[in-house]
Short mmCIF file of C-alpha atoms in Angstrom, two decimals:
data_model
loop_
_atom_site.label_atom_id
_atom_site.label_comp_id
_atom_site.label_asym_id
_atom_site.label_seq_id
_atom_site.Cartn_x
_atom_site.Cartn_y
_atom_site.Cartn_z
CA MET A 1205 92.08 195.47 49.60
CA ALA A 1206 92.22 197.80 52.99
CA PRO A 1207 96.15 196.56 55.14
CA CYS A 1208 92.98 197.18 58.70
CA ALA A 1209 91.06 194.67 56.27
CA LEU A 1210 93.41 191.91 55.55
CA LEU A 1211 94.67 191.93 59.71
CA ALA A 1212 91.18 191.82 61.36
CA LYS A 1213 89.92 188.38 61.36
CA PRO A 1214 93.78 187.28 62.13
CA LEU A 1215 93.98 189.55 65.07
CA CYS A 1216 90.43 188.44 66.45
CA ALA A 1217 92.19 184.92 65.65
CA ILE A 1218 95.14 185.85 68.17
CA SER A 1219 92.48 188.11 70.59
CA THR A 1220 90.16 185.48 70.52
CA LEU A 1221 93.11 182.49 71.24
CA GLN A 1222 94.11 184.68 73.23
CA LYS A 1223 91.66 184.35 76.54
CA ILE A 1224 90.95 180.75 75.68
CA LEU A 1225 95.08 179.72 76.32
CA GLN A 1226 94.36 182.83 79.53
CA ARG A 1227 91.79 180.50 80.62
CA ARG A 1228 93.52 176.84 80.07
CA CYS A 1229 96.71 178.55 81.58
CA PRO A 1230 95.83 181.62 84.64
CA GLN A 1231 97.81 183.30 86.02
CA LYS A 1232 97.67 185.29 89.97
CA GLN A 1233 97.12 188.75 90.13
CA GLY A 1234 100.18 191.18 89.58
CA MET A 1235 101.98 188.19 89.39
CA ARG A 1236 103.27 189.59 84.83
CA SER A 1237 104.44 193.37 85.17
CA ALA A 1238 103.36 194.96 82.30
CA LYS A 1239 106.55 194.76 80.14
CA THR A 1240 106.18 191.31 80.54
CA GLN A 1241 106.16 189.97 76.85
CA PHE A 1242 103.17 187.63 77.19
CA ASN A 1243 103.91 183.89 75.11
CA PRO A 1244 100.60 181.74 74.30
CA PHE A 1245 103.37 178.56 73.48
CA PRO A 1246 104.93 178.74 76.88
CA GLN A 1247 107.61 175.75 77.27
CA THR A 1248 105.21 174.63 79.81
CA MET A 1249 102.39 174.75 78.74
CA PRO A 1250 99.63 172.38 79.97
CA LYS A 1251 99.67 168.35 77.92
CA SER A 1252 96.23 168.79 77.20
CA PHE A 1253 96.03 172.13 74.80
CA SER A 1254 96.86 169.33 71.60
CA LEU A 1255 93.76 167.49 73.12
CA PHE A 1256 91.87 170.47 73.80
CA LEU A 1257 92.34 172.36 70.13
CA ALA A 1258 91.56 168.25 69.06
CA LEU A 1259 88.56 167.96 70.39
CA ARG A 1260 86.89 171.70 69.59
CA TYR A 1261 88.34 170.47 66.13
CA LEU A 1262 86.61 166.99 65.71
CA LYS A 1263 83.27 169.34 66.38
CA PRO A 1264 83.10 172.23 64.57
CA LYS A 1265 80.08 174.33 64.93
CA ARG A 1266 77.74 174.92 61.79
CA THR A 1267 79.88 172.69 59.04
CA PHE A 1268 80.05 168.97 57.67
CA LEU A 1269 83.70 168.04 59.51
CA SER A 1270 81.84 166.31 62.62
CA ILE A 1271 79.29 163.83 59.77
CA ILE A 1272 82.74 163.06 58.16
CA THR A 1273 83.78 162.51 62.21
CA LEU A 1274 81.03 160.62 62.47
CA VAL A 1275 81.13 158.32 59.91
CA SER A 1276 84.69 157.60 60.42
CA VAL A 1277 84.70 156.41 63.98
CA LEU A 1278 81.62 153.61 62.20
CA GLY A 1279 84.17 152.27 60.17
CA VAL A 1280 86.69 151.67 63.00
CA THR A 1281 84.08 150.65 64.89
CA LEU A 1282 82.76 147.90 62.66
CA GLY A 1283 85.88 146.63 61.12
CA ILE A 1284 86.91 145.81 65.31
CA MET A 1285 83.25 144.52 65.75
CA VAL A 1286 83.27 141.86 62.47
CA LEU A 1287 87.13 141.03 63.26
CA ILE A 1288 86.82 140.08 66.97
CA LEU A 1289 83.35 138.27 65.15
CA VAL A 1290 84.94 136.56 62.47
CA ILE A 1291 87.98 135.35 64.04
CA SER A 1292 85.96 133.77 67.24
CA VAL A 1293 83.74 132.11 65.23
CA MET A 1294 86.16 130.69 63.11
CA THR A 1295 88.72 130.42 66.66
CA GLY A 1296 85.08 128.57 67.91
CA PHE A 1297 84.86 126.67 65.20
CA GLU A 1298 88.02 125.06 65.29
CA GLN A 1299 88.63 124.46 69.20
CA GLU A 1300 84.99 122.87 69.12
CA LEU A 1301 85.96 120.05 65.91
CA ARG A 1302 89.25 119.96 67.85
CA ARG A 1303 86.96 118.11 70.90
CA LYS A 1304 84.88 115.97 68.35
CA VAL A 1305 87.67 114.19 66.68
CA ILE A 1306 89.62 113.75 69.97
CA GLY A 1307 85.80 112.75 71.12
CA PHE A 1308 85.69 110.62 68.95
CA ASP A 1309 88.58 109.41 67.42
CA ALA A 1310 92.03 107.66 68.75
CA HIS A 1311 94.98 109.99 70.29
CA VAL A 1312 97.09 107.21 68.65
CA ILE A 1313 97.40 104.69 66.38
CA ILE A 1314 99.63 102.35 64.92
CA ALA A 1315 99.43 100.04 62.10
CA ASN A 1316 101.69 98.21 59.59
CA GLY A 1317 99.69 99.10 56.03
CA GLY A 1318 98.77 95.03 56.24
CA VAL A 1319 97.78 93.24 59.22
CA LEU A 1320 99.15 93.22 62.45
CA GLU A 1321 99.32 89.23 63.49
CA ASN A 1322 99.86 89.37 66.76
CA TRP A 1323 98.67 93.58 67.72
CA GLU A 1324 98.74 91.69 70.72
CA ALA A 1325 102.07 91.71 71.62
CA THR A 1326 102.48 95.70 70.15
CA ALA A 1327 99.52 96.53 72.66
CA ALA A 1328 101.66 95.22 75.58
CA GLU A 1329 104.61 97.42 74.10
CA ALA A 1330 102.88 100.47 73.69
CA MET A 1331 100.87 100.61 77.19
CA LYS A 1332 104.62 100.14 79.09
CA SER A 1333 104.78 104.22 78.10
CA PRO A 1334 103.21 106.03 81.19
CA HIS A 1335 101.37 107.81 79.05
CA VAL A 1336 99.07 105.40 77.44
CA LYS A 1337 96.23 104.27 79.94
CA ALA A 1338 93.77 102.11 76.84
CA ALA A 1339 94.85 100.21 73.75
CA ALA A 1340 92.24 98.58 71.31
CA PRO A 1341 92.56 96.85 68.04
CA PHE A 1342 90.54 97.90 65.27
CA ILE A 1343 89.19 96.79 62.15
CA GLN A 1344 89.02 98.87 58.63
CA GLY A 1345 87.33 98.74 55.24
CA PRO A 1346 85.96 99.31 52.85
CA VAL A 1347 82.56 97.66 51.83
CA ILE A 1348 79.21 97.74 50.61
CA VAL A 1349 75.84 97.74 52.96
CA GLU A 1350 72.62 97.32 51.21
CA TYR A 1351 68.65 97.82 52.43
CA GLN A 1352 66.09 97.41 50.47
CA ASN A 1353 67.79 97.25 46.98
CA ARG A 1354 69.60 101.05 48.82
CA ARG A 1355 73.37 100.10 48.08
CA LEU A 1356 75.90 102.88 49.42
CA ALA A 1357 79.54 102.14 49.84
CA PRO A 1358 80.83 102.63 53.84
CA LYS A 1359 83.96 101.78 55.93
CA ILE A 1360 83.16 99.14 58.85
CA ARG A 1361 85.36 99.10 61.97
CA GLY A 1362 85.38 96.04 64.33
CA VAL A 1363 85.80 96.59 67.80
CA ASP A 1364 86.48 95.46 70.18
CA PRO A 1365 84.06 96.89 73.10
CA GLU A 1366 85.89 96.26 76.46
CA LEU A 1367 88.25 97.18 74.76
CA GLU A 1368 87.67 99.96 72.66
CA ARG A 1369 85.52 101.78 75.38
CA LYS A 1370 88.93 102.66 77.55
CA VAL A 1371 90.09 104.65 73.83
CA VAL A 1372 86.94 105.47 73.57
CA ASN A 1373 83.46 105.94 74.52
CA VAL A 1374 81.64 105.79 71.75
CA ALA A 1375 78.17 104.94 73.82
CA ASP A 1376 78.30 109.21 74.88
CA PHE A 1377 77.57 109.59 71.34
CA ILE A 1378 74.43 106.84 70.59
CA VAL A 1379 71.03 109.05 69.55
CA ASP A 1380 68.53 106.23 69.32
CA GLY A 1381 69.28 102.38 70.16
CA SER A 1382 71.85 101.58 72.36
CA TYR A 1383 76.53 101.13 72.04
CA ASP A 1384 75.07 96.98 71.16
CA LEU A 1385 78.30 94.71 69.68
CA ALA A 1386 76.85 91.49 70.60
CA GLY A 1387 76.48 88.21 68.19
CA SER A 1388 76.25 90.02 65.06
CA LYS A 1389 74.92 94.07 66.23
CA THR A 1390 76.12 96.62 64.44
CA VAL A 1391 75.97 100.31 65.18
CA ILE A 1392 76.09 103.01 62.41
CA GLY A 1393 76.15 106.53 61.67
CA SER A 1394 73.33 108.69 61.79
CA GLU A 1395 73.67 110.00 57.83
CA LEU A 1396 74.90 106.74 57.30
CA ALA A 1397 71.29 105.54 58.36
CA ARG A 1398 69.12 108.13 56.82
CA GLU A 1399 70.80 107.61 54.22
CA LEU A 1400 69.74 104.32 53.42
CA GLY A 1401 66.71 105.02 55.65
CA VAL A 1402 66.90 101.89 58.13
CA GLY A 1403 66.33 102.32 61.42
CA VAL A 1404 67.37 100.45 65.12
CA GLY A 1405 66.07 96.74 64.96
CA GLU A 1406 66.06 96.01 61.50
CA ASN A 1407 68.57 94.38 59.08
CA VAL A 1408 71.42 94.92 57.02
CA THR A 1409 73.64 93.16 54.97
CA VAL A 1410 77.22 93.09 54.39
CA PHE A 1411 79.28 92.62 50.76
CA SER A 1412 83.17 92.74 51.84
CA PRO A 1413 86.49 92.37 48.85
CA GLY A 1414 86.82 89.31 50.66
CA ASN A 1415 83.26 87.48 49.18
CA PHE A 1416 84.37 89.59 45.87
CA ASN A 1417 87.73 87.14 46.47
CA GLN A 1418 85.63 84.28 46.83
CA ILE A 1419 83.93 84.84 43.85
CA LEU A 1420 87.24 85.54 41.55
CA GLU A 1421 88.39 82.33 43.18
CA GLU A 1422 85.17 80.48 42.19
CA LEU A 1423 85.37 80.89 38.22
CA ASP A 1424 89.21 80.69 38.20
CA ARG A 1425 88.41 77.38 39.68
CA MET A 1426 85.48 76.86 36.89
CA GLN A 1427 87.11 78.29 34.83
CA ARG A 1428 90.68 75.17 35.02
CA SER A 1429 88.13 72.79 35.67
CA GLY A 1430 86.32 72.61 32.70
CA ASP A 1431 82.94 73.02 34.11
CA LYS A 1432 80.49 75.34 32.76
CA SER A 1433 77.26 74.61 35.41
CA THR A 1434 76.88 77.80 37.57
CA ASP A 1435 75.79 77.17 40.79
CA VAL A 1436 74.05 80.54 41.34
CA SER A 1437 72.75 79.68 44.88
CA ALA A 1438 76.33 79.23 46.22
CA LEU A 1439 78.01 82.32 44.05
CA LYS A 1440 74.90 83.94 46.11
CA GLN A 1441 75.97 82.95 49.81
CA MET A 1442 79.23 84.36 48.52
CA ILE A 1443 78.33 87.13 48.14
CA LEU A 1444 75.66 87.37 50.55
CA PRO A 1445 77.85 86.09 53.84
CA THR A 1446 76.85 88.26 56.65
CA GLU A 1447 73.44 90.07 57.67
CA LEU A 1448 73.19 93.04 60.17
CA GLU A 1449 71.24 93.94 63.05
CA VAL A 1450 71.44 97.23 63.63
CA ALA A 1451 71.37 98.12 67.31
CA GLY A 1452 72.11 101.80 67.63
CA ILE A 1453 72.93 104.82 65.59
CA PHE A 1454 75.43 107.46 67.10
CA GLU A 1455 75.48 110.72 66.07
CA SER A 1456 79.54 111.83 66.08
CA GLY A 1457 78.52 115.61 64.89
CA ARG A 1458 81.32 114.74 61.96
CA TYR A 1459 79.70 114.68 58.42
CA LEU A 1460 82.65 111.77 57.32
CA TYR A 1461 82.03 109.46 60.53
CA ASP A 1462 78.00 110.16 60.80
CA SER A 1463 78.05 109.16 56.65
CA GLU A 1464 81.25 106.52 56.37
CA PHE A 1465 81.07 104.37 59.43
CA LEU A 1466 79.13 100.46 60.68
CA LEU A 1467 80.86 99.54 63.88
CA VAL A 1468 80.87 95.92 63.87
CA PRO A 1469 82.54 92.85 66.33
CA LEU A 1470 86.06 92.37 66.09
CA HIS A 1471 85.45 88.94 64.89
CA ILE A 1472 83.11 89.56 62.47
CA GLY A 1473 85.50 92.50 61.29
CA GLN A 1474 88.16 89.71 60.66
CA GLU A 1475 85.65 86.95 59.22
CA LEU A 1476 84.79 89.24 56.06
CA TYR A 1477 88.24 90.76 55.64
CA ASN A 1478 89.57 86.92 56.20
CA LEU A 1479 92.04 87.66 58.77
CA GLY A 1480 92.13 85.35 61.44
CA GLY A 1481 93.08 87.10 64.63
CA GLY A 1482 94.57 89.28 63.32
CA ALA A 1483 93.32 93.27 63.21
CA HIS A 1484 94.20 96.73 61.23
CA GLY A 1485 95.87 98.51 63.53
CA LEU A 1486 95.85 99.74 67.37
CA ALA A 1487 93.76 102.67 68.81
CA LEU A 1488 95.70 103.85 71.83
CA GLY A 1489 94.32 106.47 74.13
CA THR A 1490 96.56 108.38 76.30
CA THR A 1491 96.43 110.90 79.44
CA ASP A 1492 96.02 113.91 78.02
CA PRO A 1493 95.01 114.21 74.31
CA TYR A 1494 97.61 117.26 73.89
CA LEU A 1495 100.08 114.58 74.35
CA ALA A 1496 100.02 113.04 71.97
CA ASN A 1497 102.77 113.47 69.65
CA THR A 1498 105.33 112.67 72.41
CA VAL A 1499 104.18 109.36 72.16
CA ARG A 1500 103.73 109.53 68.80
CA ASP A 1501 107.89 109.44 68.73
CA GLU A 1502 108.52 107.64 71.46
CA LEU A 1503 106.49 104.62 69.88
CA ASN A 1504 108.16 105.55 66.56
CA ALA A 1505 111.87 104.72 68.02
CA THR A 1506 110.73 102.07 69.61
CA LEU A 1507 108.06 100.05 66.18
CA PRO A 1508 110.07 97.42 64.41
CA PRO A 1509 109.61 98.38 60.37
CA PRO A 1510 107.13 98.19 58.61
CA GLN A 1511 105.36 99.23 61.76
CA PHE A 1512 104.92 103.29 62.63
CA ALA A 1513 101.76 105.86 64.43
CA MET A 1514 100.22 108.13 63.63
CA SER A 1515 98.08 110.71 66.17
CA TRP A 1516 95.12 112.55 65.87
CA ILE A 1517 96.92 115.57 64.72
CA ASP A 1518 98.44 113.77 61.85
CA MET A 1519 95.37 112.25 61.00
CA ASN A 1520 93.71 116.02 60.50
CA LYS A 1521 96.28 118.12 59.85
CA GLN A 1522 95.36 118.99 56.19
CA ILE A 1523 91.38 119.90 58.16
CA PHE A 1524 93.51 122.08 60.87
CA ASP A 1525 95.98 123.39 59.03
CA ALA A 1526 93.31 124.75 56.41
CA ILE A 1527 91.15 126.36 59.26
CA ARG A 1528 94.23 128.43 61.02
CA MET A 1529 95.24 129.21 57.27
CA GLU A 1530 91.00 130.50 56.79
CA ARG A 1531 91.69 132.18 59.74
CA SER A 1532 94.69 134.50 59.47
CA VAL A 1533 93.47 134.96 55.19
CA MET A 1534 90.52 136.24 57.53
CA PHE A 1535 91.71 138.76 59.74
CA PHE A 1536 93.73 140.34 56.83
CA LEU A 1537 90.87 140.73 54.74
CA LEU A 1538 88.70 142.18 57.04
CA MET A 1539 91.31 144.57 58.06
CA PHE A 1540 91.36 146.26 55.23
CA ILE A 1541 87.57 147.31 56.43
CA VAL A 1542 89.80 149.51 59.99
CA LEU A 1543 92.00 150.72 56.80
CA VAL A 1544 89.93 151.98 54.58
CA ALA A 1545 88.60 154.01 58.13
CA ALA A 1546 91.72 155.12 58.21
CA PHE A 1547 92.02 156.50 55.15
CA GLY A 1548 88.05 158.57 56.28
CA ILE A 1549 90.31 159.66 59.37
CA MET A 1550 93.40 161.28 56.96
CA ASN A 1551 90.37 162.96 54.99
CA THR A 1552 89.04 164.08 57.97
CA LEU A 1553 92.08 166.16 59.23
CA ILE A 1554 93.12 166.86 55.39
CA THR A 1555 90.12 168.71 55.23
CA VAL A 1556 90.56 170.02 59.11
CA THR A 1557 94.13 171.38 57.61
CA VAL A 1558 92.32 172.92 54.62
CA GLN A 1559 89.34 174.37 56.84
CA LYS A 1560 91.68 175.26 59.88
CA THR A 1561 94.92 176.97 57.35
CA ARG A 1562 94.32 180.50 59.15
CA GLU A 1563 94.07 179.58 62.34
CA ILE A 1564 97.50 177.00 61.90
CA GLY A 1565 99.01 180.28 60.70
CA VAL A 1566 98.23 181.65 63.63
CA MET A 1567 99.54 179.97 66.52
CA LYS A 1568 102.43 179.16 64.56
CA ALA A 1569 102.83 182.99 64.04
CA LEU A 1570 102.25 182.87 67.94
CA GLY A 1571 105.13 180.30 68.84
CA ALA A 1572 103.70 177.29 68.27
CA GLN A 1573 106.05 174.54 68.20
CA THR A 1574 106.09 172.15 65.32
CA HIS A 1575 105.70 169.72 67.62
CA GLN A 1576 102.52 170.98 69.45
CA ILE A 1577 100.70 171.56 66.45
CA ILE A 1578 101.50 167.87 65.06
CA GLY A 1579 100.21 166.75 68.11
CA VAL A 1580 96.85 168.73 68.01
CA PHE A 1581 96.56 166.92 64.18
CA VAL A 1582 97.60 162.95 65.98
CA ALA A 1583 95.63 163.82 68.55
CA GLN A 1584 91.74 163.56 66.39
CA GLY A 1585 93.12 160.55 65.01
CA MET A 1586 94.58 158.79 68.08
CA VAL A 1587 90.48 160.53 69.88
CA VAL A 1588 88.88 158.74 67.10
CA GLY A 1589 90.28 155.48 66.73
CA VAL A 1590 89.96 155.25 70.81
CA PHE A 1591 86.58 155.71 70.80
CA GLY A 1592 85.77 153.44 67.52
CA THR A 1593 88.19 150.90 68.70
CA LEU A 1594 86.05 150.87 72.48
CA THR A 1595 82.57 150.81 70.33
CA GLY A 1596 84.02 148.12 68.27
CA LEU A 1597 85.11 146.39 71.10
CA GLY A 1598 81.99 146.68 73.15
CA MET A 1599 79.67 146.03 69.37
CA GLY A 1600 82.44 142.63 68.91
CA ILE A 1601 81.29 141.01 72.30
CA ALA A 1602 77.27 141.49 72.12
CA MET A 1603 77.72 140.14 68.33
CA VAL A 1604 79.56 136.62 69.65
CA GLN A 1605 77.28 136.34 72.82
CA TYR A 1606 74.00 136.77 70.81
CA ARG A 1607 75.49 135.48 67.74
CA ASN A 1608 72.50 132.33 67.53
CA GLU A 1609 70.02 134.22 68.28
CA VAL A 1610 71.02 137.35 65.49
CA SER A 1611 71.41 134.16 63.11
CA ARG A 1612 68.04 133.12 63.61
CA PHE A 1613 66.69 136.44 64.18
CA LEU A 1614 68.60 136.72 59.96
CA SER A 1615 67.77 133.40 59.46
CA SER A 1616 64.01 134.06 60.13
CA ALA A 1617 63.71 137.65 58.21
CA LEU A 1618 65.44 136.26 55.09
CA ASN A 1619 63.82 133.08 55.31
CA ILE A 1620 67.10 131.33 55.11
CA GLU A 1621 69.28 129.71 56.62
CA ILE A 1622 72.57 131.82 57.78
CA PHE A 1623 74.13 128.66 59.79
CA PRO A 1624 72.84 124.94 58.37
CA ALA A 1625 73.25 122.29 60.55
CA SER A 1626 73.93 119.77 58.18
CA VAL A 1627 76.83 122.03 56.80
CA TYR A 1628 78.34 122.55 59.57
CA GLN A 1629 77.51 119.60 61.92
CA PHE A 1630 76.87 122.17 64.68
CA SER A 1631 73.16 122.50 66.26
CA GLU A 1632 75.00 126.10 67.32
CA ILE A 1633 77.20 128.54 65.98
CA PRO A 1634 81.18 128.08 67.88
CA ALA A 1635 82.85 131.09 69.45
CA GLU A 1636 84.99 131.27 71.45
CA ILE A 1637 86.83 134.85 72.21
CA VAL A 1638 90.48 135.36 72.59
CA PRO A 1639 91.45 137.84 74.77
CA SER A 1640 95.77 137.87 72.67
CA ASP A 1641 93.46 137.66 68.93
CA VAL A 1642 91.51 140.93 71.06
CA ILE A 1643 94.42 142.62 72.38
CA LEU A 1644 95.00 141.77 68.57
CA ILE A 1645 92.84 143.56 66.84
CA CYS A 1646 92.19 147.01 68.78
CA VAL A 1647 96.05 147.44 69.37
CA SER A 1648 95.88 147.08 65.22
CA ALA A 1649 93.28 149.57 65.08
CA PHE A 1650 94.60 152.26 66.91
CA MET A 1651 97.99 152.30 65.61
CA ILE A 1652 96.56 152.27 62.13
CA CYS A 1653 94.19 155.77 63.42
CA SER A 1654 97.03 156.75 64.33
CA VAL A 1655 99.22 156.52 61.87
CA ALA A 1656 96.67 157.62 59.22
CA ALA A 1657 97.34 161.29 60.67
CA LEU A 1658 101.14 161.71 60.71
CA ILE A 1659 100.16 162.25 56.82
CA PRO A 1660 97.90 165.77 57.62
CA ALA A 1661 99.88 166.32 60.85
CA TRP A 1662 103.30 166.86 59.18
CA PHE A 1663 101.39 169.16 56.21
CA ALA A 1664 99.79 171.14 59.22
CA ALA A 1665 102.67 171.07 60.75
CA ARG A 1666 104.89 173.32 57.65
CA LEU A 1667 102.78 176.04 56.79
CA ASP A 1668 104.55 178.61 56.29
CA PRO A 1669 103.26 180.91 58.75
CA VAL A 1670 102.93 184.45 56.58
CA LYS A 1671 100.93 182.50 53.37
CA ALA A 1672 98.79 181.14 56.00
CA LEU A 1673 97.44 184.56 57.70
CA ARG A 1674 96.81 185.45 53.50
CA HIS A 1675 95.00 181.74 53.05
CA GLU A 1676 91.24 183.24 52.89
#
């Protein structure tokens, strides 16, 4: 090839670049003498030089690089949007579960693994704490409940309605009937009522472990005495000693409680378990639910063994630990979407480096510094990161705000239930945007995009100007 032809393209590129830089760095007429050598890359070059070329490279003409750039931006956008949505929903789920637990559970309980014979004295001791506002005894244990030949094995919770109301106001959770535990009445969970098919005003029969112990004792007596006659009616009275009228149905929002608990008066629970005046434990209400661990520690320091105190945080520790672990795992898994987008950015910049090899050689031949060449390509990664982060942030917040509408639309369009209330026990998808989480997601995505641009930028800066000018 002729030398003139070989130099034609570089000289044309130099001329074009000089014109661009002269427009970007105008000089006053007459200030430069003819003998002064023009340096298109002076040390006082405007800081926007790298950004200017980066934007031109990201939006080229007559190439497919603009499509690759768009795909890279969409990858970052999708990753951030999904991350914000999932993390917000999981945070909302945890917070909503905490609210439900705090609303229906005692903040602290005192027990000894058996029977608290003198629970009044223990309650008086617990009330000395400035953080304890109320104390109520409870009976809790498994029973068998029968209604129209349907039998289930839930748990009873015997409570004193007046004292219990100061600890947990179950009346707030009543969805049918009333919170009435006078006489031989009971209030049962909504899922338990549905499974039994029982309604307000109907009677259920309760079998307790104490009843079966009586039967075994009676059979042992007959065996010892040699009496082989069996009084069926007497045994039946032992088996079916208690009939309770359903006065109300509660719905706490937690399947565990709604399907496994029926509330009875304290004296009924004591009779079923033959406790006399004792109780299985004490339920305490605190002035602030988040002081429960403090109250627990204070009580454990003063309670005589084998009595001990547990907070609602201790009783639900496995659930909350599982949610936090799932949240962390989901964060790292979904961050791979951003990493894939970062590889797309790297691929785009490598393609730009290959296509612009001659121009990079021209810039280096004209005196461009290494950091200026690196700045061009890092600026491209940062621009993609900024656009992807901002659009992902906006779309993520919008998805969180309209999550229930989107869920209902998808359920209708796909004919499947996206968020079944029977499983999650929430009528709507809970969500809570935590600013620190959003900042962490956005900063992480931006940093990943910027770092992804360093590798092609470094290769571009190390190009030999002579070899680059000869590149075809």
